[in-house]
Coordinates of C-alpha atoms in Angstrom, one line a residue:
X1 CA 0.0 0.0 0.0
X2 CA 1.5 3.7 -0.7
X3 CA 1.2 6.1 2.0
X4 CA 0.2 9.8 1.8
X5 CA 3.7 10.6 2.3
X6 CA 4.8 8.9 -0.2
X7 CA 2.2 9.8 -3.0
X8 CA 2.6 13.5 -2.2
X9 CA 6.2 13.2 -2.3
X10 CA 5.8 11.6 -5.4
X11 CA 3.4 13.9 -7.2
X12 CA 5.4 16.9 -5.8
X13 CA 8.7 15.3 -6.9
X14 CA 7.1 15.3 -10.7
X15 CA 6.1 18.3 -10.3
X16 CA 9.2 19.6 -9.4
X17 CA 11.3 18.0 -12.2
X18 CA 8.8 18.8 -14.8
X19 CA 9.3 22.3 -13.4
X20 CA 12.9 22.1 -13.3
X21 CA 12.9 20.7 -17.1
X22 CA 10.9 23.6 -18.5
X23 CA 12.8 26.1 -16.3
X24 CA 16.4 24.7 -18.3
X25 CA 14.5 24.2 -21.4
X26 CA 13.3 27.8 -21.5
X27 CA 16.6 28.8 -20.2
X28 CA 18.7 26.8 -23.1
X29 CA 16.0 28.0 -25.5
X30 CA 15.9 31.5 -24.5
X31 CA 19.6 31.3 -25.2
X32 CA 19.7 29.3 -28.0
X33 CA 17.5 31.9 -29.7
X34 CA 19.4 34.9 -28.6
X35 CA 22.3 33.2 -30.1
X36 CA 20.6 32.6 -33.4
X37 CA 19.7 35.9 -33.1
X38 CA 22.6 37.7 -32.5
X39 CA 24.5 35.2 -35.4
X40 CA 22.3 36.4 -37.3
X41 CA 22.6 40.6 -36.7
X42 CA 26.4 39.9 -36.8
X43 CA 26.2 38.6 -39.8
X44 CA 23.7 40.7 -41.7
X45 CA 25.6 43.8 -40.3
X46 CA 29.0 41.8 -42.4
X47 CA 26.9 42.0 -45.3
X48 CA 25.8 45.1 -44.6
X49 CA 29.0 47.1 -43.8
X50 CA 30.6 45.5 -46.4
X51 CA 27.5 46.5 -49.0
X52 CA 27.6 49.6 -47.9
X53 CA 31.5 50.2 -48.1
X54 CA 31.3 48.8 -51.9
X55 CA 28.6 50.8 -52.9
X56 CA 30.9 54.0 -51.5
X57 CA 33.6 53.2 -53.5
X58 CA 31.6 51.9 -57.0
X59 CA 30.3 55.8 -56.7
X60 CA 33.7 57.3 -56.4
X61 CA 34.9 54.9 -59.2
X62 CA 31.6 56.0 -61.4
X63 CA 32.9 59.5 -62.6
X64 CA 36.9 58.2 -62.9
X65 CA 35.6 55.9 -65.7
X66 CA 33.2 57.9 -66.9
X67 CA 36.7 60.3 -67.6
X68 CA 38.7 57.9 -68.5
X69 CA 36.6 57.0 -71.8
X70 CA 36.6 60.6 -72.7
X71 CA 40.2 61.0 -72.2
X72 CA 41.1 57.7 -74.4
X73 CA 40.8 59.9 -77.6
X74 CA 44.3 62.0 -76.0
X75 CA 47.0 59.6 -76.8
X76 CA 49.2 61.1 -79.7
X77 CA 47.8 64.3 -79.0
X78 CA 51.1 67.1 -78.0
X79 CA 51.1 67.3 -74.1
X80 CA 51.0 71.0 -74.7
X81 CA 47.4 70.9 -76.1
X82 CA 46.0 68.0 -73.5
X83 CA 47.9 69.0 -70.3
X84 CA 45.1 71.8 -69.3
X85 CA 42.3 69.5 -70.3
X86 CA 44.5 66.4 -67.8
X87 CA 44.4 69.1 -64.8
X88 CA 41.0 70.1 -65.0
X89 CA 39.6 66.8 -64.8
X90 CA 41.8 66.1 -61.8
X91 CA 40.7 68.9 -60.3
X92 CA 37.4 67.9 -60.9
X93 CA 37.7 64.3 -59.9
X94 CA 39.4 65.1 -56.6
X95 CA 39.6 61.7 -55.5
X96 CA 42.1 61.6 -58.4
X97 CA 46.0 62.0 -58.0
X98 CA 47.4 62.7 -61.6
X99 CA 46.4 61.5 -64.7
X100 CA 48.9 60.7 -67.6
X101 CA 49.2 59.8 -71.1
X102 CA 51.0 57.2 -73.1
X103 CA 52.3 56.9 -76.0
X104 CA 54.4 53.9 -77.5
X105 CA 54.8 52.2 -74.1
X106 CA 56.2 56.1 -72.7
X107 CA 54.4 58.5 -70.5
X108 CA 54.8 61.7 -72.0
X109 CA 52.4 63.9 -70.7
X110 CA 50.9 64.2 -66.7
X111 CA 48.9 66.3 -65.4
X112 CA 50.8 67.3 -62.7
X113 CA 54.3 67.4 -64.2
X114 CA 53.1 68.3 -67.5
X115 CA 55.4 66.8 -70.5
X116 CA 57.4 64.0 -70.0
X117 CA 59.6 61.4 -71.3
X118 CA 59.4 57.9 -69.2
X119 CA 58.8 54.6 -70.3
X120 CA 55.7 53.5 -68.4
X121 CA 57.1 50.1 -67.0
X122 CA 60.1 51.9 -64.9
X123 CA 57.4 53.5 -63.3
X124 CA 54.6 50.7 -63.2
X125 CA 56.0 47.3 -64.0
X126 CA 52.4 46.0 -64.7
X127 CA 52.1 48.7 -67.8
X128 CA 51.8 49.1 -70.2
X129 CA 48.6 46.5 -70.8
X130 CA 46.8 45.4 -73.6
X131 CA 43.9 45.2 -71.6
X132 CA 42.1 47.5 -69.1
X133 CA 43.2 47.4 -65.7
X134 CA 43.3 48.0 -61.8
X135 CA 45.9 47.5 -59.8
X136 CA 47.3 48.5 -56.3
X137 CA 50.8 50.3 -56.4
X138 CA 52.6 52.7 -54.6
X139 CA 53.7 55.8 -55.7
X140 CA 56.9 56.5 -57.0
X141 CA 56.6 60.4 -57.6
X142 CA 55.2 63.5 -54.9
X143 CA 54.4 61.1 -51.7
X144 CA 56.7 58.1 -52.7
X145 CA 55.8 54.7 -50.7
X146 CA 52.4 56.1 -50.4
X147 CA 49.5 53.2 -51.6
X148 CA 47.9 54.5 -54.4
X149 CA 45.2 52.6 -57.4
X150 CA 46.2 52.5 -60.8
X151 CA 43.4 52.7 -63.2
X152 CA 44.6 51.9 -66.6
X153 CA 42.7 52.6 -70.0
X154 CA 44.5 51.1 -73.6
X155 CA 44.0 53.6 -76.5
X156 CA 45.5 51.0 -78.9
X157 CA 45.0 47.5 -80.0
X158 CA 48.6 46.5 -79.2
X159 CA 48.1 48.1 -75.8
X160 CA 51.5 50.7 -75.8
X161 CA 49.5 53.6 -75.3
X162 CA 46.7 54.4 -72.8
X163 CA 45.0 56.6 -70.3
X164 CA 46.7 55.9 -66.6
X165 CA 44.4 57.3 -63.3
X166 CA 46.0 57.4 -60.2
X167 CA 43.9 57.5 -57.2
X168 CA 44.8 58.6 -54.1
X169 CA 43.2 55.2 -52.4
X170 CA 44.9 55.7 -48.9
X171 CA 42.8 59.1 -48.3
X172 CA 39.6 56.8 -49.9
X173 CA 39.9 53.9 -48.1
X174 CA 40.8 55.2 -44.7
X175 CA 36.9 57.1 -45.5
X176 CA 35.2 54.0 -46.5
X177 CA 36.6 51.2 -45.0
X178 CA 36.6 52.0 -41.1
X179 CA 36.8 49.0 -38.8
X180 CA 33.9 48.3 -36.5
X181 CA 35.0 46.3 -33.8
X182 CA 34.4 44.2 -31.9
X183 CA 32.8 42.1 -34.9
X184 CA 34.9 44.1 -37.9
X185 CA 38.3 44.5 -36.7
X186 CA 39.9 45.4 -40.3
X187 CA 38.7 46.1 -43.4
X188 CA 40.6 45.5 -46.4
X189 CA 40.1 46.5 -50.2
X190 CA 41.0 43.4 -52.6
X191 CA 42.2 43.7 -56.0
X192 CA 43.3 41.2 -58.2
X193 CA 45.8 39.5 -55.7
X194 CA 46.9 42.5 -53.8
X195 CA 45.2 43.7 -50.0
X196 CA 45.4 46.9 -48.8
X197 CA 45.8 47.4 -44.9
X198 CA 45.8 51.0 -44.0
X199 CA 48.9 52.2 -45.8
X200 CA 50.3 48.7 -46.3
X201 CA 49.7 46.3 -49.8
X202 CA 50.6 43.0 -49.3
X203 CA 50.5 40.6 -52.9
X204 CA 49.2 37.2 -52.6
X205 CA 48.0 36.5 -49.1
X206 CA 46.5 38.3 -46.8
X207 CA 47.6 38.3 -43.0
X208 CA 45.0 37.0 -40.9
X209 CA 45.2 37.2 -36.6
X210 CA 44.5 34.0 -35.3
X211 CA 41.0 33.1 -34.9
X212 CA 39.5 35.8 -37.2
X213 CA 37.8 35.2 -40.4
X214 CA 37.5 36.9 -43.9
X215 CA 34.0 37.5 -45.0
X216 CA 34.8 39.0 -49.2
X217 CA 32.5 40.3 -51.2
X218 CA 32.9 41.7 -54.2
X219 CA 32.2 44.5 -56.6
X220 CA 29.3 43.7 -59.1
X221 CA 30.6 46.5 -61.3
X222 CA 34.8 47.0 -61.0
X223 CA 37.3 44.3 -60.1
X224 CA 37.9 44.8 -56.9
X225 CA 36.5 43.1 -53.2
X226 CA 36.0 44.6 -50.1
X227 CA 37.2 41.9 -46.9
X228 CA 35.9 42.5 -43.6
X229 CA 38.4 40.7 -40.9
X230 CA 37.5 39.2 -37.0
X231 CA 36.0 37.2 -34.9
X232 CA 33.3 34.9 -36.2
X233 CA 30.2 36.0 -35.8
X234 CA 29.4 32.5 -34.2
X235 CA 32.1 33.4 -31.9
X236 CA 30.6 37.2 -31.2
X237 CA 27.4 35.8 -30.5
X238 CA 28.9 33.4 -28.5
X239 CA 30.5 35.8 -26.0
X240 CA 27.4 38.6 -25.6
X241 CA 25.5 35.8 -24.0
X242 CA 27.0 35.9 -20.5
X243 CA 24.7 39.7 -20.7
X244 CA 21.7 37.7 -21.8
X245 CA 21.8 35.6 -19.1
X246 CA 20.5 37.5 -16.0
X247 CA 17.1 37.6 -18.6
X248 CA 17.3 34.6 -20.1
X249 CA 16.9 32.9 -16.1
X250 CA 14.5 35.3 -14.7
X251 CA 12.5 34.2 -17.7
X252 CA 13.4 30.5 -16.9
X253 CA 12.0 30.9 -13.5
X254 CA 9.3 32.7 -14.1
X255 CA 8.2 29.8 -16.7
X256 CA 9.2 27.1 -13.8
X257 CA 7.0 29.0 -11.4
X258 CA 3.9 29.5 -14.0
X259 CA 4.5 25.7 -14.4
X260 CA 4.1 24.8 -11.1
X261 CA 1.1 26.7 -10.7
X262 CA -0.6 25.3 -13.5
X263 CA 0.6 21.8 -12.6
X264 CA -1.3 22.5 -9.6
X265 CA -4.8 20.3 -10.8
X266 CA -3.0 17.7 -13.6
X267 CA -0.3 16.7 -11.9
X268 CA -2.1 16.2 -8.3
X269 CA -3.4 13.7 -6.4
X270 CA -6.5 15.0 -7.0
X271 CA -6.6 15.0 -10.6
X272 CA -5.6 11.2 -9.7
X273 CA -8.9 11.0 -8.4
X274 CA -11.0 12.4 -11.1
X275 CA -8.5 10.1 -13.3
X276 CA -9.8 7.3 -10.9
X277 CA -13.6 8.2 -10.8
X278 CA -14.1 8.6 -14.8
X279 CA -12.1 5.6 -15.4
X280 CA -14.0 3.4 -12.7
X281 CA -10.9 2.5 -11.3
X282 CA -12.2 2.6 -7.9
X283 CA -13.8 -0.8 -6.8
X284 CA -17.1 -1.5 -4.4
X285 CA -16.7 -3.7 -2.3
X286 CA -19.0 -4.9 1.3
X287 CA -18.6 -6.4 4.5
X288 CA -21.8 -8.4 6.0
X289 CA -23.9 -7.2 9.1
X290 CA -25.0 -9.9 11.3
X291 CA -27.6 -10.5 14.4
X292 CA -25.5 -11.5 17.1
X293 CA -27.9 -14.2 18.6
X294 CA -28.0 -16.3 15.4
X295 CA -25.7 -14.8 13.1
X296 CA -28.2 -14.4 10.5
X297 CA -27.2 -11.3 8.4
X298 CA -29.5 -8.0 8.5
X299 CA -26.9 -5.7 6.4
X300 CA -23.9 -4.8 4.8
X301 CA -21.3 -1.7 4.7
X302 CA -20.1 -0.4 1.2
X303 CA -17.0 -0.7 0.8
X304 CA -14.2 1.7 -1.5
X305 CA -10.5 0.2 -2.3
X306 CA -8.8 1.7 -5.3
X307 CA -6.2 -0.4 -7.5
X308 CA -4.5 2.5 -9.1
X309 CA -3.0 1.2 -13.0
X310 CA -0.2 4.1 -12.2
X311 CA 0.5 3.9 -8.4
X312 CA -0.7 0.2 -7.7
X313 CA -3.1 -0.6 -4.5
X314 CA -4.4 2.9 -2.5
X315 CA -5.2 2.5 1.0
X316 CA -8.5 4.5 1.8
X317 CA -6.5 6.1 4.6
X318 CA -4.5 7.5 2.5
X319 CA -6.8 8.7 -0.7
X320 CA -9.6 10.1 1.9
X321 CA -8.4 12.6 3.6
X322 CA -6.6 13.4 0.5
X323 CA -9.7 13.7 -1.2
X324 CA -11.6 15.8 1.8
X325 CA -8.7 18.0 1.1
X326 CA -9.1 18.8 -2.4
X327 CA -13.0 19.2 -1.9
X328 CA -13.5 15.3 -4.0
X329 CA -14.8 13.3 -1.2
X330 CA -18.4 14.1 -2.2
X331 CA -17.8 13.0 -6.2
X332 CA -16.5 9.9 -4.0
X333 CA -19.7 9.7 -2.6
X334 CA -22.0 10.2 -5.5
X335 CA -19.1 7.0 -7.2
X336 CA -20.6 5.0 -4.3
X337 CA -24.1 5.1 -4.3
X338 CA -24.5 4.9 -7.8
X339 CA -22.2 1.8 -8.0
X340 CA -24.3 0.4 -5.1
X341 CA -27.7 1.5 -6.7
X342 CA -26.9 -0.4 -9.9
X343 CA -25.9 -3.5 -8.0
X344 CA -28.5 -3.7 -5.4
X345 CA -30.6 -6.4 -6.8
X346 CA -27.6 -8.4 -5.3
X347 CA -28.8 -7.7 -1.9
X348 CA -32.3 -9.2 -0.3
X349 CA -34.9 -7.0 -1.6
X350 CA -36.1 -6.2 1.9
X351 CA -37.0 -3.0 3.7
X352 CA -35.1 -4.8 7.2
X353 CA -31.8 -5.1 5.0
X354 CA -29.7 -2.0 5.8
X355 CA -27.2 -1.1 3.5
X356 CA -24.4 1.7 5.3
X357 CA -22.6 3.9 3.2
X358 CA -20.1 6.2 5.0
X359 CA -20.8 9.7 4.0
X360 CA -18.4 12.8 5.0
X361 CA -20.2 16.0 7.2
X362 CA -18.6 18.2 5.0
X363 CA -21.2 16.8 1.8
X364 CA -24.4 17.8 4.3
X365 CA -23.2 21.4 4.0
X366 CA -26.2 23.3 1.8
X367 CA -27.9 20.3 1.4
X368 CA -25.5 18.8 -1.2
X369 CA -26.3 15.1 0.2
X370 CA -30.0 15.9 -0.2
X371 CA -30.0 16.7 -4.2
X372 CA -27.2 13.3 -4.3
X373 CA -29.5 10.9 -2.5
X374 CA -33.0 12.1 -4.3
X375 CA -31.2 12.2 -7.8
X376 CA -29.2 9.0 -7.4
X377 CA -30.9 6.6 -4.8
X378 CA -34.2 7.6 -4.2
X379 CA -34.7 7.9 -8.4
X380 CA -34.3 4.0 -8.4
X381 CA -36.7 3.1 -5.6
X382 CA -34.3 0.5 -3.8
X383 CA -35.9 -1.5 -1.5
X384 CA -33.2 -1.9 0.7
X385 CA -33.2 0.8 4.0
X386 CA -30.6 3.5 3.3
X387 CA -27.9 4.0 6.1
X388 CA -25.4 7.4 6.1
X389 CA -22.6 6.7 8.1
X390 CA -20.6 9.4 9.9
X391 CA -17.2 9.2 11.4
X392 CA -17.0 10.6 14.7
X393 CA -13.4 12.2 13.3
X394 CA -15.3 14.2 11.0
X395 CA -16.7 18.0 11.9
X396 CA -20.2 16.5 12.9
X397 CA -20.6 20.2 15.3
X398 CA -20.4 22.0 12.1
X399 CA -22.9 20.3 10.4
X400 CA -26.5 21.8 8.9
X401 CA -28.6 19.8 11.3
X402 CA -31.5 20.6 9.3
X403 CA -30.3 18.8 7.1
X404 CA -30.2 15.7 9.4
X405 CA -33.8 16.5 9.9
X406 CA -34.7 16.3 6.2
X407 CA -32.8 12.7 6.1
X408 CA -34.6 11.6 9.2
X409 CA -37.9 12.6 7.2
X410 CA -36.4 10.9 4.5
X411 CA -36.4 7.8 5.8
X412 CA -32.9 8.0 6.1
X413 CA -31.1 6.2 9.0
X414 CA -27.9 7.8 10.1
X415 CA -25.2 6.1 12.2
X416 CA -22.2 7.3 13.8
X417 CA -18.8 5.5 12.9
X418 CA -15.6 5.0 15.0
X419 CA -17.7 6.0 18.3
X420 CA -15.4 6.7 21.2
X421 CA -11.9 7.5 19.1
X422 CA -13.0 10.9 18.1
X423 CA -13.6 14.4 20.1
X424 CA -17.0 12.7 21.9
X425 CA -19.5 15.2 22.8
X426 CA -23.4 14.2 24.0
X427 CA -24.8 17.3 22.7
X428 CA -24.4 16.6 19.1
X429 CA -25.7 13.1 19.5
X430 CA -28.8 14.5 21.0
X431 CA -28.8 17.0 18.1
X432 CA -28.5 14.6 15.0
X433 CA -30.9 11.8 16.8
X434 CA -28.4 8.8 15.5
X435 CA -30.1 5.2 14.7
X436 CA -26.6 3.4 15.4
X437 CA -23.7 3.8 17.2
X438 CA -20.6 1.9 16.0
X439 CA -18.2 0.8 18.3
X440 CA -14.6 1.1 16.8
X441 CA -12.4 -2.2 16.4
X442 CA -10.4 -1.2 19.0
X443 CA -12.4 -1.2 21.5
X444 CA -13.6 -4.3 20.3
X445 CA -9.9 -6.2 19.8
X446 CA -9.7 -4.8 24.0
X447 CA -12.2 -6.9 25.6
X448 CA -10.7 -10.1 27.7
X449 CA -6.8 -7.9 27.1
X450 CA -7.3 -4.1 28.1
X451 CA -8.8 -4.0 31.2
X452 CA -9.2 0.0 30.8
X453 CA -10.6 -0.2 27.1
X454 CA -12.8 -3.0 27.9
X455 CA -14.5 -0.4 30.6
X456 CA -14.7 2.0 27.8
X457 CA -16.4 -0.4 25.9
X458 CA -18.9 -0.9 28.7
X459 CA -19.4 2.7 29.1
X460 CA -20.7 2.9 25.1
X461 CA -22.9 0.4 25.3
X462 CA -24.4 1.6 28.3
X463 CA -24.6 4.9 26.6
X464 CA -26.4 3.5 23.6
X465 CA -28.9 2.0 26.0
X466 CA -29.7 4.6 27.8
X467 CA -29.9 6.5 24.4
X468 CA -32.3 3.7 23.1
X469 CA -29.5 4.0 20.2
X470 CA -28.8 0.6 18.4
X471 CA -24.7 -0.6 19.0
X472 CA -22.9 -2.0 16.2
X473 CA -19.7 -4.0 17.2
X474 CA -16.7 -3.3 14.8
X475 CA -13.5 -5.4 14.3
X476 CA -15.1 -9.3 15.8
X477 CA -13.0 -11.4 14.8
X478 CA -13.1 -14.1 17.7
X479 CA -15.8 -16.2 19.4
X480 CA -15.0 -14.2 22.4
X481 CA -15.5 -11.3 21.5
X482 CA -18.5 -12.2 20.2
X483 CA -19.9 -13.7 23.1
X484 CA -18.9 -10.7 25.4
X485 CA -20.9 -8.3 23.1
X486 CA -23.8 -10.6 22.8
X487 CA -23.8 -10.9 26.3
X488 CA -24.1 -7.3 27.1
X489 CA -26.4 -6.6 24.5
X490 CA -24.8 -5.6 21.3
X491 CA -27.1 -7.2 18.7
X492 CA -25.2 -6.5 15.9
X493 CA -21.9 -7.5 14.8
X494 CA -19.4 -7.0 11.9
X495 CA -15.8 -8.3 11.7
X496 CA -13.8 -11.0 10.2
X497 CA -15.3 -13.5 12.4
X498 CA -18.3 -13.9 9.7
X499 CA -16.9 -12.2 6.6
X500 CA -13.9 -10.2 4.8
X501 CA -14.5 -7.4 2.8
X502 CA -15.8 -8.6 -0.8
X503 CA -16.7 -7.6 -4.3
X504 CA -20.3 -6.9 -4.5
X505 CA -20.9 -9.6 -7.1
X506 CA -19.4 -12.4 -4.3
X507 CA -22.2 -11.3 -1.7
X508 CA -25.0 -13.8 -2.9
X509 CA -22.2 -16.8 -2.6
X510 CA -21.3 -16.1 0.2
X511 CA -25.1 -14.8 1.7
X512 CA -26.1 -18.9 0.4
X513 CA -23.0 -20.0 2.0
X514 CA -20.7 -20.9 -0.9
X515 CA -17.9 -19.5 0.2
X516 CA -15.4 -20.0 2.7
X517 CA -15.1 -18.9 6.3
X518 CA -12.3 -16.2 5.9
X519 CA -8.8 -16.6 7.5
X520 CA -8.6 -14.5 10.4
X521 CA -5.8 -11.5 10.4
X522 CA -5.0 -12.9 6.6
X523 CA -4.0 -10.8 3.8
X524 CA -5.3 -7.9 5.3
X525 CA -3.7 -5.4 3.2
X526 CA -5.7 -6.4 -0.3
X527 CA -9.1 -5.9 2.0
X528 CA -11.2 -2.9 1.0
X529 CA -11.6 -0.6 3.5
X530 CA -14.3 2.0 4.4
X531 CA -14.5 5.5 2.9
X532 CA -14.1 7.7 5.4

């Protein structure tokens, strides 16, 4: 049998971890999100930056080539004539150095130096080109080491003469391509094979700090890529959640806390209940009545045990109070007397056959047990006489003893349960006007052992004679006891001496005397016992 202890420890401790595991999930989840989340802002603001940084430099770019076409006509033309035209759309270009014109693989003419006589590869190895082209380089006239991008325009099919730009791409790029830490730590302008980093072009490869990647994109329009440089964005996500944190748990335990308060009814005992009741996992059971001068039986008590398919066998002791608790004993109640309605024809069909069913105060209150026993019982005219049984643990002072009145009109018997273990008072017997008084086993297991109990048990059934109240013996389970409580005048009797609790559908065997005697003090713990 499981104890209250033990089922409330259970149902608590599921509780718990089911609040526990949402409280982590949401935490992980809350997390996880942020970090998807941030990933993703980290890289969209790559993209971004990185858009926005080519689009800067695609517009200064726009006019230089826009120049450069008309200037490709120039080549062959005396410096003299072109060297005004050179300065004024340098001037106008701004972002422009110098621009310079070649002839037969020699620069001759420069807007800045006006007419010269250089072959073009001392100064750029890379040119002349038959093709058009952009290059890093760095300059080797005015500011020499400084970086600089060679834009280079061929005015000829074998490629010897041209139109050369030079852009001051230091001043440009230091503009446009400003790192934004902690996720951009260096930007870096891409073209061909050569990087430029700040005032620094390194060919071929480009220096990387340990643990940073390169996100590239390039130009849709020139040749050229712009490389954003640092820490992953995986890895920047990564490290801002130690500041999401404090959220992300007060979120956790505010869904652990709404969790446990919703869990509340689902994962209780009472919810167990209801589980039990709609189920019909609860099982009637009854234990005989019998005269005590002849043993003949005049009535039984109903009988609840509950075999629980999740938590095995439920002692009523244990899923009673629980259930007086959580407000269910009277759905308990109504389980009863219907099961025992629709298997009366089991019993004698006889107005002298009593048939108790224990009944809490708590469902007199408002006349709750009135509406239960006129909807339920009384709708099925049994035959048998009706007997409410209350413990004497229960709040009988509080009771609506108009109600008791009604059930006494009723036709209603009432008995009190348990007599003499509870808070005994003489007032409230003379209020309720019991039929039977039922002395508890234990006063009953005391006669011919405990001298003092065995006076108690004197004193009751004095009391019930004096009352002109009927006695009911509890707990007989020898021929002792029975012949002590015949002798003083208890005519009826109840105990293992004449019967264990059975199923309902066993009572007519055993009522024609099919069955066998039971085994006194054996296997007690599978017997039903009362609902209380």
């Amino acid at each position: 049998m499981q104890t209250a202890q033990r089922i409330i420890y259970h149902y608590r401790r599921r509780r718990f971890i089911l609040c526990i595991v949402l409280a982590i999930l949401t935490l992980i989840v809350t997390l996880g999100l942020r970090y998807v989340t941030e990933r993703s802002d980290n890289r969209h603001e790559i993209v971004e930056y990185s858009q926005r940084a080519i689009a800067s430099l695609e517009k200064v770019l726009e006019p230089i080539e826009i120049a450069r076409k008309s200037l490709v006509t120039l080549p062959g033309i005396p410096c003299d004539m072109t060297q005004y035209q050179l300065r004024e759309q340098a001037a106008r270009l701004q972002t422009v150095r110098s621009i310079a014109l070649v002839k037969d693989g020699t620069l001759y003419c420069s807007s800045i130096f006006g007419q010269r006589d250089i072959p073009i590869n001392q100064l750029q190895p890379k040119l002349p080109s038959v093709y058009p082209l952009m290059t890093l380089s760095t300059a080797g006239s005015l500011l020499k080491g400084s970086p600089i991008l060679l834009l280079w325009e061929p005015s000829s099919l074998d490629g010897q003469s041209g139109v050369m730009q030079v852009v001051n791409i230091e001043l440009l790029a230091g503009l446009t391509l400003q790192p934004r830490p902690p996720l951009i730590t260096q930007a870096v302008l891409n073209v061909a094979n050569q990087y430029l980093i700040g005032q620094t072009i390194y060919d071929n490869q480009l220096p990387l700090a340990r643990g940073h990647a390169e996100h590239r994109y390039h130009s849709s329009r020139y040749p050229f890529a712009v490389i954003a440089t640092g820490p992953s964005p995986e890895r920047v996500a990564l490290q801002s959640l130690p500041a999401q944190l404090p959220l992300a748990l007060m979120l956790s335990l505010l869904i652990g806390y709404i969790t446990w308060l919703a869990s509340a009814t689902r994962m209780s005992f009472s919810w167990e209940i209801n589980l039990g009741i709609a189920a019909r996992e609860f099982e009637v059971f009854c234990q005989p009545l019998v005269r005590a001068r002849d043993r003949h039986c005049v009535g039984v008590e109903i009988l609840l045990r509950w075999n629980n398919p999740r938590q095995g066998w439920i002692s009523p002791d244990v899923f009673i109070p629980l259930a007086e608790q959580q407000g269910l004993i009277a759905p308990l109640t109504r389980y009863v007397l219907a099961e025992t309605v629709r298997q009366r024809h089991l019993f004698p069909a006889s107005e002298q056959f009593h048939i108790g069913i224990n009944v809490a105060a708590s469902h007199f209150h408002n006349g709750v047990i009135i509406d239960d026993l006129r909807r339920v019982w009384f709708a099925n005219r049994p035959e048998q006489q009706l007997m409410l049984e209350l413990t004497e643990r229960d709040a009988l002072p509080d009771m609506d003893y108009r109600v008791v009145r009604e059930l006494h009109q009723m036709g209603v018997e009432l008995a009190i349960d348990d007599f003499g273990t509870g808070q005994s008072s003489l007032a409230y017997l003379e209020r309720l006007h019991p039929n039977v008084l039922k002395i508890d086993k234990s006063f009953t297991a005391a006669i011919g052992t405990d001298a003092v109990n065995s006076t108690v048990t004197d004193i009751i059934i004095a009391l019930g004679k004096r009352l002109r109240i009927n006695l009911v013996a509890e707990g007989v389970e020898t021929e002792q006891q029975e012949g002590y409580l015949r002798r003083h005048g208890v005519a009826i009797l109840q105990g293992y001496l004449y019967a264990k609790p059975m199923p309902i559908a066993d009572f007519p065997r055993w009522l024609a005397g099919d069955l066998p005697p039971p085994a006194i003090n054996n296997d007690r713990h599978m017997s039903a016992l009362t609902l209380r």
